[in-house]
PDB file of C-alpha atoms and ligand atoms in Angstrom:
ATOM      1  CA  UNK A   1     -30.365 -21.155 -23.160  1.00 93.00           C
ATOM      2  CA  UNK A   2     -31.815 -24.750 -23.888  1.00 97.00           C
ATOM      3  CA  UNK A   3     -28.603 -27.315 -23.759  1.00 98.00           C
ATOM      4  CA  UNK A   4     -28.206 -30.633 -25.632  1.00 98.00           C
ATOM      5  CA  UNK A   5     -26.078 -32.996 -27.502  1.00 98.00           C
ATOM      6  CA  UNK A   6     -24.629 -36.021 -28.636  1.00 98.00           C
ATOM      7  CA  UNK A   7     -22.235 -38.417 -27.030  1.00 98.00           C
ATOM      8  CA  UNK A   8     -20.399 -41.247 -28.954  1.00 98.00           C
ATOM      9  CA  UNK A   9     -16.791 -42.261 -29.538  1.00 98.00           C
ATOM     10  CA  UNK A  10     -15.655 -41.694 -31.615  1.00 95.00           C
ATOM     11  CA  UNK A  11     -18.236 -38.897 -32.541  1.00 96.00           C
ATOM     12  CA  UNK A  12     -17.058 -36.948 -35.381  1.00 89.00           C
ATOM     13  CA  UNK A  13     -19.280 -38.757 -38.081  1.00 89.00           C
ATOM     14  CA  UNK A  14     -21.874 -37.858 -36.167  1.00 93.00           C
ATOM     15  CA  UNK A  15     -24.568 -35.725 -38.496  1.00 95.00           C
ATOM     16  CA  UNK A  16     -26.999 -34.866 -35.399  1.00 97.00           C
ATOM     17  CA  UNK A  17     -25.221 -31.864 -34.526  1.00 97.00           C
ATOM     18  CA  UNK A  18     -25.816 -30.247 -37.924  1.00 97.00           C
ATOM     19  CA  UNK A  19     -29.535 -31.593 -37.827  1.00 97.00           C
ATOM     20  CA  UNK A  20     -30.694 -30.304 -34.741  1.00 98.00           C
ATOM     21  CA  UNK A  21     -28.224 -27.015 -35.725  1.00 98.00           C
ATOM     22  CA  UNK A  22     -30.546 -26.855 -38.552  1.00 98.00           C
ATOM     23  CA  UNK A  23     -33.830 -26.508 -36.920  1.00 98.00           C
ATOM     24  CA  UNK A  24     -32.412 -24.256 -34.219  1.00 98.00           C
ATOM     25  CA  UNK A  25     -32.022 -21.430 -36.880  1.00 98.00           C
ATOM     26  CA  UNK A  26     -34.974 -22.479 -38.374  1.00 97.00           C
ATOM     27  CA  UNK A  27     -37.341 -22.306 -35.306  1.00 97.00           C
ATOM     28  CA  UNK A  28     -35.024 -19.644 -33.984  1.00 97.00           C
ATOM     29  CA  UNK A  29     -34.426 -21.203 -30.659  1.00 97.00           C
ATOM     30  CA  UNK A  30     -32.299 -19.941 -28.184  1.00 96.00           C
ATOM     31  CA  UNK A  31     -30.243 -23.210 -27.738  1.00 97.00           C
ATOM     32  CA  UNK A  32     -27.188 -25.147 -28.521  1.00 98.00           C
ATOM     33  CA  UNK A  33     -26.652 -28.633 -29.638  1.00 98.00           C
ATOM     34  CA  UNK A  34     -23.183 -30.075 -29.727  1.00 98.00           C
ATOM     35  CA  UNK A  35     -21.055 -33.133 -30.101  1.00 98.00           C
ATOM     36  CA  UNK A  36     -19.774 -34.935 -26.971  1.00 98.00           C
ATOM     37  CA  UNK A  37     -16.754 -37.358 -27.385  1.00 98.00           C
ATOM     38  CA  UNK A  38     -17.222 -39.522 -24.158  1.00 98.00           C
ATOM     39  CA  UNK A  39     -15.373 -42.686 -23.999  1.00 98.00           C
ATOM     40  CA  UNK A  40     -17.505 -46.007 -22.724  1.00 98.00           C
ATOM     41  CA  UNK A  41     -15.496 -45.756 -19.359  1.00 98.00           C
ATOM     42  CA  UNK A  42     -16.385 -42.326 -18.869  1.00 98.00           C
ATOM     43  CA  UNK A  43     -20.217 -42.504 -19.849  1.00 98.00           C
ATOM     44  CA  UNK A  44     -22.100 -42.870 -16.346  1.00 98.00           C
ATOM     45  CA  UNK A  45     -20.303 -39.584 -14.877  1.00 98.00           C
ATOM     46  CA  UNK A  46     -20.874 -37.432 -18.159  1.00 98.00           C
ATOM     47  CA  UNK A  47     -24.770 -38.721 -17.966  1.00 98.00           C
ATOM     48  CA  UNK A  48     -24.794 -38.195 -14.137  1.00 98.00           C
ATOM     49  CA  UNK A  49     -22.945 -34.558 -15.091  1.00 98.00           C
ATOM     50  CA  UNK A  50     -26.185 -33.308 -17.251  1.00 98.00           C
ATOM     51  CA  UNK A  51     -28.025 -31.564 -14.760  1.00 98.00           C
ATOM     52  CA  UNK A  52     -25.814 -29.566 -13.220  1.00 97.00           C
ATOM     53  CA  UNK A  53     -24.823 -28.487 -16.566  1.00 98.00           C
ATOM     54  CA  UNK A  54     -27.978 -27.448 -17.333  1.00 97.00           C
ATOM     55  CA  UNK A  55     -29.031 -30.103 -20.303  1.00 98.00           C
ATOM     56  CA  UNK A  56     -32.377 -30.698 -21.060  1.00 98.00           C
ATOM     57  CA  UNK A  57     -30.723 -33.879 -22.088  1.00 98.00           C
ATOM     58  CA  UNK A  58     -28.820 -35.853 -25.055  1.00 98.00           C
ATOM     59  CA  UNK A  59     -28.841 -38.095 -27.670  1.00 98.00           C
ATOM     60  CA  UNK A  60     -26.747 -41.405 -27.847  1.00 98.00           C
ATOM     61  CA  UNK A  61     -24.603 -43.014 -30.747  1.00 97.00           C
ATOM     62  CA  UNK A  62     -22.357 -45.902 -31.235  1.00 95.00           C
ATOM     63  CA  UNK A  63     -21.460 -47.378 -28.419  1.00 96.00           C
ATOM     64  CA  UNK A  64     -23.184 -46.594 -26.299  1.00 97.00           C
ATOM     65  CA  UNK A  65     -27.251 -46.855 -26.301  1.00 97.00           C
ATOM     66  CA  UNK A  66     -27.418 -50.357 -24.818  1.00 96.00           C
ATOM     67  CA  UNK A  67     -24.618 -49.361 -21.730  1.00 98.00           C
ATOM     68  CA  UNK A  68     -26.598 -46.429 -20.999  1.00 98.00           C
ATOM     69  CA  UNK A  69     -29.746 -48.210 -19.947  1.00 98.00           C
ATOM     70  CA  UNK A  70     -28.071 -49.239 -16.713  1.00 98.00           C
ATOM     71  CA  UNK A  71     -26.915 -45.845 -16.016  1.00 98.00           C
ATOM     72  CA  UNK A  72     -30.089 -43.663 -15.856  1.00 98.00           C
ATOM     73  CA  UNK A  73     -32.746 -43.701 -13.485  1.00 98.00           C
ATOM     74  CA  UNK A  74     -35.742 -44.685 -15.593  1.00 98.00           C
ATOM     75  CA  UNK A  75     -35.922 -46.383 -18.820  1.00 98.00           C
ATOM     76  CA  UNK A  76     -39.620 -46.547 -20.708  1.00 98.00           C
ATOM     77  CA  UNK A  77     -41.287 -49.406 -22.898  1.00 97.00           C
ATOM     78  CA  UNK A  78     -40.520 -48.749 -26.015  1.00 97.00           C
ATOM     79  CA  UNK A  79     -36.578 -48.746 -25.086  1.00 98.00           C
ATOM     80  CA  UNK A  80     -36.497 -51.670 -22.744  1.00 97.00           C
ATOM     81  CA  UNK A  81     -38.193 -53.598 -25.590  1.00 96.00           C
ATOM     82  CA  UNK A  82     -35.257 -52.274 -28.193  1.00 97.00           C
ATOM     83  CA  UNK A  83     -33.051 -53.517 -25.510  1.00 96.00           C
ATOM     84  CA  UNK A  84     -31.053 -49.763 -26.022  1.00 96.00           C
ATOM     85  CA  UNK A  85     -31.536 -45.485 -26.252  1.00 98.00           C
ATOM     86  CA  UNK A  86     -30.509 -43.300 -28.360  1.00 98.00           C
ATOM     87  CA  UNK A  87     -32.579 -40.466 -26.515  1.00 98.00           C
ATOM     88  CA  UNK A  88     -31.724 -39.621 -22.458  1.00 98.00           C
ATOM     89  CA  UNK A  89     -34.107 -36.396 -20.968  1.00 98.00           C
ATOM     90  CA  UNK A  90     -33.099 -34.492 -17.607  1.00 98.00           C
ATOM     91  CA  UNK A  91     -36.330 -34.805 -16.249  1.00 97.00           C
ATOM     92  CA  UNK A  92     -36.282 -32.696 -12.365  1.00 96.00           C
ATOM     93  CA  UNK A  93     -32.742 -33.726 -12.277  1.00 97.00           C
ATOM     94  CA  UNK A  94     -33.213 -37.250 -13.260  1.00 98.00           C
ATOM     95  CA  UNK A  95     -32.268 -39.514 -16.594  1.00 98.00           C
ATOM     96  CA  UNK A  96     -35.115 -40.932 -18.578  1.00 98.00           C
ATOM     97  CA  UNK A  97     -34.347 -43.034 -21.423  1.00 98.00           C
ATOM     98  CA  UNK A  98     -36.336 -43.277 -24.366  1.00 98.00           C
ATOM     99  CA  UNK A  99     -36.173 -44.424 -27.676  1.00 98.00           C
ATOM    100  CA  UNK A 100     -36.919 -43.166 -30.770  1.00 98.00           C
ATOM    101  CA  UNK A 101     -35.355 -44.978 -33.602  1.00 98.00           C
ATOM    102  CA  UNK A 102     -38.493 -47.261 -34.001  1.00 98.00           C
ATOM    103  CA  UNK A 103     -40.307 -43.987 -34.459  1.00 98.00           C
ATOM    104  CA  UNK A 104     -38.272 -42.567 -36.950  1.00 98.00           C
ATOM    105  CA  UNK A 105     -38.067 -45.987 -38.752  1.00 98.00           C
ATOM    106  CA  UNK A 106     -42.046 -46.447 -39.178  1.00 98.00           C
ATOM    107  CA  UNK A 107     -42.478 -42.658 -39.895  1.00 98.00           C
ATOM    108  CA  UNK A 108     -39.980 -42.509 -42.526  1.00 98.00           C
ATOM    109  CA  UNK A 109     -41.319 -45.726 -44.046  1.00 98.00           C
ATOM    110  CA  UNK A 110     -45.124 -44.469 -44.173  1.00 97.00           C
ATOM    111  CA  UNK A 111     -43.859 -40.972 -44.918  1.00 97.00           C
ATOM    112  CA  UNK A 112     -41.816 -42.290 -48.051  1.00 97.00           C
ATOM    113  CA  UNK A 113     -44.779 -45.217 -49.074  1.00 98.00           C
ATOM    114  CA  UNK A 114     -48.355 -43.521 -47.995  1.00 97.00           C
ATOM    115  CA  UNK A 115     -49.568 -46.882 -49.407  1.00 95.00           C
ATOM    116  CA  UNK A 116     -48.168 -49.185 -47.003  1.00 97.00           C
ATOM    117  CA  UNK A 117     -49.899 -50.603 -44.193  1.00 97.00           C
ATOM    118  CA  UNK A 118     -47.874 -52.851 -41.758  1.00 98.00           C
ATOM    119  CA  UNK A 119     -51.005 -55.228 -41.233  1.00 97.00           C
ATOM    120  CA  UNK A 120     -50.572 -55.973 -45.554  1.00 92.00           C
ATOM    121  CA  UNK A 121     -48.319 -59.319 -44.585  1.00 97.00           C
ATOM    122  CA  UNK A 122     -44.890 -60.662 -44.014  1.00 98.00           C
ATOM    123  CA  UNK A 123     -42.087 -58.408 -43.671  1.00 98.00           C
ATOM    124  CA  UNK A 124     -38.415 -59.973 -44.614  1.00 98.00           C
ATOM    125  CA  UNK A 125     -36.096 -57.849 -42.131  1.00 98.00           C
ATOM    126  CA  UNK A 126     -31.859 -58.492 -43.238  1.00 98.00           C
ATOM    127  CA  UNK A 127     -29.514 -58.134 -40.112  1.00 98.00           C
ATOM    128  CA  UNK A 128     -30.108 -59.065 -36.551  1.00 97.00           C
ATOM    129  CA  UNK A 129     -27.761 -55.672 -35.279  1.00 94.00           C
ATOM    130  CA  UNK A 130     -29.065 -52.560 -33.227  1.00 92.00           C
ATOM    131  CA  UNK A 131     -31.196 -51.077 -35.461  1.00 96.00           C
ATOM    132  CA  UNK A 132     -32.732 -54.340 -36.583  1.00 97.00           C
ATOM    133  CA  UNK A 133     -34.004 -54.535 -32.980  1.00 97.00           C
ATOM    134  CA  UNK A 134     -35.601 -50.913 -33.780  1.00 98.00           C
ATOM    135  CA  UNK A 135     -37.128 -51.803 -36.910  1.00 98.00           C
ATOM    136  CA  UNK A 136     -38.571 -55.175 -35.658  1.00 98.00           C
ATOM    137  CA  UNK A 137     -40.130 -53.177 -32.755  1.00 98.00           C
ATOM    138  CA  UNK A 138     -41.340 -50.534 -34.267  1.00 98.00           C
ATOM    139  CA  UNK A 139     -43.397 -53.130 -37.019  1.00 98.00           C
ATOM    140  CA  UNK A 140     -44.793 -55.228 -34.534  1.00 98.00           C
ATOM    141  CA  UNK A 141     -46.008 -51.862 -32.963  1.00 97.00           C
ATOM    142  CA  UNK A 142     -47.699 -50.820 -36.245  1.00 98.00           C
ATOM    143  CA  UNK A 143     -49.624 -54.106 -36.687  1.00 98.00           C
ATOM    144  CA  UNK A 144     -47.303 -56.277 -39.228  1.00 98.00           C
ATOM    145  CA  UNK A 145     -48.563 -60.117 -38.686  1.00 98.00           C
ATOM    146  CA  UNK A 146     -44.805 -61.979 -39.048  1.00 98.00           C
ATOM    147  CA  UNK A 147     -41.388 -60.707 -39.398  1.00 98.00           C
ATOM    148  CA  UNK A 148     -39.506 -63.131 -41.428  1.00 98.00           C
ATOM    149  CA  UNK A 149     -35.493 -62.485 -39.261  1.00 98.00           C
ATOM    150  CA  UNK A 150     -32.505 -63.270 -41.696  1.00 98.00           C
ATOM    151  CA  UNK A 151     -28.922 -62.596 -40.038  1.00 98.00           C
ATOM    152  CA  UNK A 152     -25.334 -64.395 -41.341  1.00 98.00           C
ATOM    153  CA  UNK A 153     -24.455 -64.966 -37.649  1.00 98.00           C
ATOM    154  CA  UNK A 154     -27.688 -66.828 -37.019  1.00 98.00           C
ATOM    155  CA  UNK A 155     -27.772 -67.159 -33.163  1.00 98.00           C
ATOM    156  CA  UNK A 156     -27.465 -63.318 -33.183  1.00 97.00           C
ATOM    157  CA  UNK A 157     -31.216 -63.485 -34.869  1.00 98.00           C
ATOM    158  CA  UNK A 158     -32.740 -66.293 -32.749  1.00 98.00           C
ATOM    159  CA  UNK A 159     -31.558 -64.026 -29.730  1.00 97.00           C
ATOM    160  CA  UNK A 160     -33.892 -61.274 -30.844  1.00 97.00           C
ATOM    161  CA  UNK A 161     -36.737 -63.127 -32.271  1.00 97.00           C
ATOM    162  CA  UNK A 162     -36.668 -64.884 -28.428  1.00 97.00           C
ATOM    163  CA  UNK A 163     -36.880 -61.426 -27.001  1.00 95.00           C
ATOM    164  CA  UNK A 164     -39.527 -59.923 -29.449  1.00 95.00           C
ATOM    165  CA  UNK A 165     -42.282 -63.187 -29.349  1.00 93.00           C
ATOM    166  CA  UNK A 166     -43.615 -65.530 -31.874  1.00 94.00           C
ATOM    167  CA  UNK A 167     -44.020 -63.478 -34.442  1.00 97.00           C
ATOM    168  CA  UNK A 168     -40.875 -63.399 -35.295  1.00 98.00           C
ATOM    169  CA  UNK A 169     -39.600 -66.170 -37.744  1.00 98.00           C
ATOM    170  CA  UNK A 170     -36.109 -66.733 -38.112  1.00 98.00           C
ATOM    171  CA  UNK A 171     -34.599 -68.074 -41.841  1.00 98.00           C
ATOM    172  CA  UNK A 172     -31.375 -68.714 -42.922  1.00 98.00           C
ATOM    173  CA  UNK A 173     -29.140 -66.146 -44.340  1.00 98.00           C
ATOM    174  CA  UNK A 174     -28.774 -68.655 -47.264  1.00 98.00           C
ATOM    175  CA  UNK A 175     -32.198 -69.039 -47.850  1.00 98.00           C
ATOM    176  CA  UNK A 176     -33.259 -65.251 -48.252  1.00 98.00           C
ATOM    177  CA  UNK A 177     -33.777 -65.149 -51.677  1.00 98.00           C
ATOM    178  CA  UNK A 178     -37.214 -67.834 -51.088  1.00 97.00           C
ATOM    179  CA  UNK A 179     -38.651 -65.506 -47.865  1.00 98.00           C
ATOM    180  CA  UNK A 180     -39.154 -63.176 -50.662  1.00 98.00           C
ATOM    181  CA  UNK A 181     -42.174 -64.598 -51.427  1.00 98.00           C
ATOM    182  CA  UNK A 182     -45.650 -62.878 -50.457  1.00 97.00           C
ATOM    183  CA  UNK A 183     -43.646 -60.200 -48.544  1.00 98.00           C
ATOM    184  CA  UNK A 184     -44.971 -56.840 -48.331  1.00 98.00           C
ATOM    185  CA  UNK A 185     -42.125 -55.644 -47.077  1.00 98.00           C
ATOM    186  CA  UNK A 186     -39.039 -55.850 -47.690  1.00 98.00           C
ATOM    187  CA  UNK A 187     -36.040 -54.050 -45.231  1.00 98.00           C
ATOM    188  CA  UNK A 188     -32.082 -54.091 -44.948  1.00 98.00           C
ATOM    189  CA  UNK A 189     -30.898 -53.545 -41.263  1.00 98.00           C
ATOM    190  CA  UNK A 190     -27.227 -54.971 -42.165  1.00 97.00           C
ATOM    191  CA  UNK A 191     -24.546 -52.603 -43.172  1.00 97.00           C
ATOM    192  CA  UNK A 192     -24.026 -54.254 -46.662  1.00 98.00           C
ATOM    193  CA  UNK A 193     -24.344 -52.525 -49.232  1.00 97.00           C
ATOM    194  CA  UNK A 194     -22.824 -48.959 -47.707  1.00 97.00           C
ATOM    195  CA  UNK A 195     -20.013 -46.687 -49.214  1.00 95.00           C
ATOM    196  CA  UNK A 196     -16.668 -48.880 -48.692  1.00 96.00           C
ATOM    197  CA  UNK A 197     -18.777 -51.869 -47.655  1.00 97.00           C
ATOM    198  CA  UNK A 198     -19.350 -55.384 -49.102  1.00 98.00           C
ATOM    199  CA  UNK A 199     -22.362 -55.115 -51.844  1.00 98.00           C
ATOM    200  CA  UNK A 200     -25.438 -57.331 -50.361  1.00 98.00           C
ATOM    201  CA  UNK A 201     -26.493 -60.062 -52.376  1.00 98.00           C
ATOM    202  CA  UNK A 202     -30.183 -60.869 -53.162  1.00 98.00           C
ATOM    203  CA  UNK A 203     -32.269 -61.557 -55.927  1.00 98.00           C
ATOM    204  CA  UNK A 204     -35.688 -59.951 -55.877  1.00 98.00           C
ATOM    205  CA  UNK A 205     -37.057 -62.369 -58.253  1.00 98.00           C
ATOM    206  CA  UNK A 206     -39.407 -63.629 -55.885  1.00 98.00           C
ATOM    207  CA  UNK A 207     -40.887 -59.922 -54.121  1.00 98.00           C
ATOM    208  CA  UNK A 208     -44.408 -58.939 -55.132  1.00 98.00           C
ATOM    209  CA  UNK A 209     -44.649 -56.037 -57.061  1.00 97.00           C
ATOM    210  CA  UNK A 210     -46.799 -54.581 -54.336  1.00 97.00           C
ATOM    211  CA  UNK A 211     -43.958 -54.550 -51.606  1.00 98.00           C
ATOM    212  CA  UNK A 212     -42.250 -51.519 -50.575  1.00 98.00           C
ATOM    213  CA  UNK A 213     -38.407 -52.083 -50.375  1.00 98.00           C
ATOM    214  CA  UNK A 214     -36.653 -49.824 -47.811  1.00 98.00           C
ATOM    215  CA  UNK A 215     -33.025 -49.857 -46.909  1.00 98.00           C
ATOM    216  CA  UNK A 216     -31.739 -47.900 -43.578  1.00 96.00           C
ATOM    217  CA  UNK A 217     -28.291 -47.492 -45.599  1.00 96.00           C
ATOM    218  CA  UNK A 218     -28.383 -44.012 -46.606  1.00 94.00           C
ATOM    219  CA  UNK A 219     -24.604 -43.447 -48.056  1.00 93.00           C
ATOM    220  CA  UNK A 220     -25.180 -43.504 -51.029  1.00 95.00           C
ATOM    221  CA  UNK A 221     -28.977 -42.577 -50.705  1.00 95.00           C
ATOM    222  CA  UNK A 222     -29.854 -45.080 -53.541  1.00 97.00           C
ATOM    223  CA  UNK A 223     -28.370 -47.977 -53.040  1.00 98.00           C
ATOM    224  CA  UNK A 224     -27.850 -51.066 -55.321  1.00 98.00           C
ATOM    225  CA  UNK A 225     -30.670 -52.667 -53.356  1.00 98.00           C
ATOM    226  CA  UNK A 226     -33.347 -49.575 -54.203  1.00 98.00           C
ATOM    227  CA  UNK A 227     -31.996 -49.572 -57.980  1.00 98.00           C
ATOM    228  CA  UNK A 228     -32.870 -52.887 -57.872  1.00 98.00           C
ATOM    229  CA  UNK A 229     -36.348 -52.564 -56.634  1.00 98.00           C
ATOM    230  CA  UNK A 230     -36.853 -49.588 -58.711  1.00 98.00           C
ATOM    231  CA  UNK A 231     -36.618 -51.175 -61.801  1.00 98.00           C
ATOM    232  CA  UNK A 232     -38.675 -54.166 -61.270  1.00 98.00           C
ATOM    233  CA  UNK A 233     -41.536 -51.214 -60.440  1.00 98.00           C
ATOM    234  CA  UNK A 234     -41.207 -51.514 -56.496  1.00 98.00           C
ATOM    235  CA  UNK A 235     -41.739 -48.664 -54.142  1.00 98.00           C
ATOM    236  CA  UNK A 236     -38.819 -47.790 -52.255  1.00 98.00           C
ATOM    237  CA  UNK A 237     -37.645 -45.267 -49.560  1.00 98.00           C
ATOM    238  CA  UNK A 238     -34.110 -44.611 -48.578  1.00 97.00           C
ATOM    239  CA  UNK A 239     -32.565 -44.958 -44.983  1.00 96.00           C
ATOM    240  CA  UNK A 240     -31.891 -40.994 -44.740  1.00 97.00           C
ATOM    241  CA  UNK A 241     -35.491 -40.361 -43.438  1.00 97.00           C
ATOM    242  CA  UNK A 242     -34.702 -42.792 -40.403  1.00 97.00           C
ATOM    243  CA  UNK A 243     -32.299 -40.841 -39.061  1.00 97.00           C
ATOM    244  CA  UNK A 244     -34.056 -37.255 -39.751  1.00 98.00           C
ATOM    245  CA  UNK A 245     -37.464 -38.674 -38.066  1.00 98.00           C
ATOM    246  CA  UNK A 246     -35.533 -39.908 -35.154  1.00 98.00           C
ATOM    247  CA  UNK A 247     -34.497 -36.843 -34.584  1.00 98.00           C
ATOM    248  CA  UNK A 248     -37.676 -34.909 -34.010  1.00 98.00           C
ATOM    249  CA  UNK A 249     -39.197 -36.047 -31.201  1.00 98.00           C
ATOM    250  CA  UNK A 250     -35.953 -35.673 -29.416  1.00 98.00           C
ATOM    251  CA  UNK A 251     -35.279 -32.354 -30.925  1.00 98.00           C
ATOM    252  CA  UNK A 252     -39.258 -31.569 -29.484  1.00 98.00           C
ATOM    253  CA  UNK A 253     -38.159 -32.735 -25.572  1.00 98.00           C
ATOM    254  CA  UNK A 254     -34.942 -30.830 -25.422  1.00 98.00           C
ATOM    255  CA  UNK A 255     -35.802 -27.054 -27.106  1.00 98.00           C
ATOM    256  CA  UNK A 256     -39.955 -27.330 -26.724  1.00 97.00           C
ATOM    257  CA  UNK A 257     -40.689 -27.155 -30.811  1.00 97.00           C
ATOM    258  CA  UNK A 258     -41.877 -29.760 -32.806  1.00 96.00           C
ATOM    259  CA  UNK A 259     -39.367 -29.630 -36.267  1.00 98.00           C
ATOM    260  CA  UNK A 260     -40.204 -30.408 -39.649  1.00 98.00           C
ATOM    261  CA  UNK A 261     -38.263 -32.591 -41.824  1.00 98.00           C
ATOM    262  CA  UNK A 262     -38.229 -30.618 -45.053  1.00 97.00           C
ATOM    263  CA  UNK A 263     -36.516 -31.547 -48.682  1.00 96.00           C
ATOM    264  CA  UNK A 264     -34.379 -28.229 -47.244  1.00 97.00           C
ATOM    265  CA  UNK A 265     -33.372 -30.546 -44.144  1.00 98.00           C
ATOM    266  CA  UNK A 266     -32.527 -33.575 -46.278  1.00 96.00           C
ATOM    267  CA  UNK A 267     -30.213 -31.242 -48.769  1.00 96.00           C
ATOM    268  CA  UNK A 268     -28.275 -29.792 -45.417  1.00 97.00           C
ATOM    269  CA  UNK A 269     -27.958 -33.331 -43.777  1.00 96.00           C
ATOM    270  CA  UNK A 270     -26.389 -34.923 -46.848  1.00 93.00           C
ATOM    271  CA  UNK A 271     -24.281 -31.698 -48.017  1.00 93.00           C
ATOM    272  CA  UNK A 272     -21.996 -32.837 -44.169  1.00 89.00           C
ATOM    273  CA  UNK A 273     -19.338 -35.014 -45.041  1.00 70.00           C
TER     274      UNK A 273
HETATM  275  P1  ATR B   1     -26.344 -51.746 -36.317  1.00 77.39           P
HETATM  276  O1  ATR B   1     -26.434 -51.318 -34.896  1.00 77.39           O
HETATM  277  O2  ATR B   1     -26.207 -50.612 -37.293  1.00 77.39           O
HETATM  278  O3  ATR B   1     -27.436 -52.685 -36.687  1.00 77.39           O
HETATM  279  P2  ATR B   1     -24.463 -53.904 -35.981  1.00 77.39           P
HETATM  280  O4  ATR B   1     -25.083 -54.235 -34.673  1.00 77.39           O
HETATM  281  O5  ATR B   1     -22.983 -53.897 -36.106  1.00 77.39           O
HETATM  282  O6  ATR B   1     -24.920 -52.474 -36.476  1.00 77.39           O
HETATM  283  O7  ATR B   1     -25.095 -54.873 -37.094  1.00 77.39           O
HETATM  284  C1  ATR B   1     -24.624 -54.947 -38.400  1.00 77.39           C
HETATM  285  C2  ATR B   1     -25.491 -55.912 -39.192  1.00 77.39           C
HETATM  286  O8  ATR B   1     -24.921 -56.061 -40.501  1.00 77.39           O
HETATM  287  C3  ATR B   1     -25.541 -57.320 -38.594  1.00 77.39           C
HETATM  288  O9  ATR B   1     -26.783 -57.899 -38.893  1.00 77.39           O
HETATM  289  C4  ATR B   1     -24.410 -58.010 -39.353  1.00 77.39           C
HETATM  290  O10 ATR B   1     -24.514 -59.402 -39.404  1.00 77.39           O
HETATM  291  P3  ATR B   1     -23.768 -60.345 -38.296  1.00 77.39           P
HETATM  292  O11 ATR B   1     -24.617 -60.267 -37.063  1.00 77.39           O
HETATM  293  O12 ATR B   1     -23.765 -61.680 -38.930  1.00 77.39           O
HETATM  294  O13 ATR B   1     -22.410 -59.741 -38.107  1.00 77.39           O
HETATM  295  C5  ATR B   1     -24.614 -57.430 -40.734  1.00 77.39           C
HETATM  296  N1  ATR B   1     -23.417 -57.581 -41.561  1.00 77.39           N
HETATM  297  C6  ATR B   1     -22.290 -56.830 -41.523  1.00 77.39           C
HETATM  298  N2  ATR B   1     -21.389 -57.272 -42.437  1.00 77.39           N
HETATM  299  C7  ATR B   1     -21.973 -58.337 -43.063  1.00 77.39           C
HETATM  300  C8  ATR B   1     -21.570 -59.233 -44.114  1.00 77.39           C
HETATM  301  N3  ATR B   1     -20.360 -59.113 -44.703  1.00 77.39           N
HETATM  302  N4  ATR B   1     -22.440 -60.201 -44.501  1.00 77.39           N
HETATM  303  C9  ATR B   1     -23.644 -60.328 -43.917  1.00 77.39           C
HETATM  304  N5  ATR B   1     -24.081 -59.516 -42.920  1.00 77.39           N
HETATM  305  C10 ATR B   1     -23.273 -58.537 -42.500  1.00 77.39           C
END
C-alpha cells in the first residue's frame, strides 16, 4: 500500500486529506493519505522518519514549507526559487523537495481564462506572503514581461522582487488603485478579503476590460473582489483551482496516477468544513 500525507500544525483545516481521499476512490488506488500534526520542533525527525515508514512522501502546510528546505537532502529549481515546498518525495530513501504551488497557480489561471496569455502585459500581484512568492514565480515562468509587487509592509515586497530580478516592480500599497492601468492581470496573494477577514480595498476603475482578475482566496469562492470584476465584464477565476491543481502532480509522484480535477472534485473539496 502506497503511503502519504500532510504535515502542518496545527493541521486540522487542512482539505488535502479529503482531496487526495477523493481521487484514491476514484482511481481506485491501493493507498492512504492522511493528516500529520507535527510541531516545527519535531519536523526534521518526522521527515527523516518517512522511509522507514514506507512513504512515498508528503505534502507540507503552514509552517512549515520554508523550514523544510534545510531538512531534506535535495531541493530542485522551481522550489529554491519560491524560497519554500509544499511537496517532499522519498526518492531511494532520500527527501526531494519540490514545489508545486506555482504549477497549480498558472494551471488554474489558464484553466479558468483559456484566453489569457502571460506574455499580454503587466500583471498587478497584492501581497508579498508565501504564496505571492509562488504566483510571482510561476508568471515569470510563463512569459509575463513585469510584475507590478504591491504589499502594506513594503520591505516585505522589495525582499522578493530582489530575489526574483528586474522584472519585478515594486509600488506602494497606497498607490494600487493607479498600477491598475494597462494590466492584464490582475491577482490577490494577501489574505484580505477571506471569511472573518478585513474586506480589501481597491477600485477597479482603472483595469482594462481585457484583464483577467483572479483571487487565491477561495472562502467564500466569489469574493467581493471577483463580484467586482464581474460586473464591470472582467474574466475572473477563483482561488479554489490553486489548491486542487497543486495537488495533482503531487498526488501523480506518491500513488503513480495522474488525477483529474473534475466539477465532482470541486463540489467534495468545498462540501469539508
Ligand atoms: P501566505 O503564505 O498565504 O501568502 P502570509 O505570508 O501570512 O500568507 O501573507 C499574507 C499576505 O496578506 C501578506 O502580503 C500580508 O501583508 P503584510 O506583509 O503587510 O503583512 C497581507 N495582509 C494580511 N492582512 C492584511 C491587511 N490587513 N492589510 C493589507 N495586507 C494584509
Amino acid at each position: 500500500m502506497k503511503k502519504a500525507g500532510v504535515m502542518g500544525w496545527p493541521i486540522g483545516h487542512s482539505k488535502s486529506p479529503a482531496l487526495h481521499g477523493f481521487w484514491l476512490r476514484e482511481h481506485g488506488v491501493d493507498g492512504s493519505y492522511i493528516a500529520l500534526a507535527v510541531q516545527p520542533e519535531n519536523l526534521r525527525a518526522e521527515l527523516h522518519a518517512l522511509p522507514e515508514r514506507g512513504f512515498s512522501g508528503v505534502n507540507l502546510t503552514v509552517p512549515h514549507k520554508e523550514a523544510a528546505l534545510a531538512m531534506v537532502d535535495s531541493v530542485d529549481d522551481v522550489a529554491r526559487r519560491i524560497g519554500a515546498t509544499n511537496c517532499v518525495l522519498v526518492n531511494d530513501g532520500k527527501l526531494a523537495a519540490t514545489n508545486t504551488d506555482a504549477y497549480g497557480f498558472i494551471t488554474n489561471l489558464t484553466t479558468g481564462a483559456p484566453n489569457y496569455r502571460a506574455s499580454k502585459g503587466p500583471a498587478v500581484v497584492l501581497g508579498a506572503g508565501g504564496a505571492s512568492r509562488a504566483v510571482c514565480v510561476a508568471l515569470m515562468d510563463a512569459g509575463c514581461p513585469e510584475i507590478r509587487l504591491t504589499n502594506r509592509n513594503r520591505a516585505r515586497a522589495d525582499a522578493l522582487a530582489a530575489a526574483l530580478g528586474k522584472s519585478v516592480h515594486v509600488v506602494a500599497w497606497d498607490d494600487r488603485n493607479d498600477i491598475l492601468a494597462e494590466a492584464a492581470l490582475l491577482v490577490n496573494t494577501t489574505s484580505l478579503g477571506m471569511q472573518g477577514q478585513p474586506p480589501l480595498q481597491i477600485d477597479l476603475a482603472q483595469l482594462p476590460a481585457h484583464a483577467v482578475v483572479n483571487d487565491i482566496v477561495y472562502a467564500p469562492l466569489e469574493t467581493a473582489l471577483l463580484q467586482a470584476a464581474k460586473l464591470r465584464g472582467n474574466a475572473v477565476v477563483d482561488g479554489l483551482g490553486m489548491l486542487l491543481y497543486q495537488a495533482q502532480p503531487a498526488f501523480a509522484a506518491f500513488f503513480g496516477k495522474t488525477p483529474e480535477v473534475t466539477p465532482a472534485l470541486r463540489a467534495h473539496v468545498m462540501a469539508q468544513s
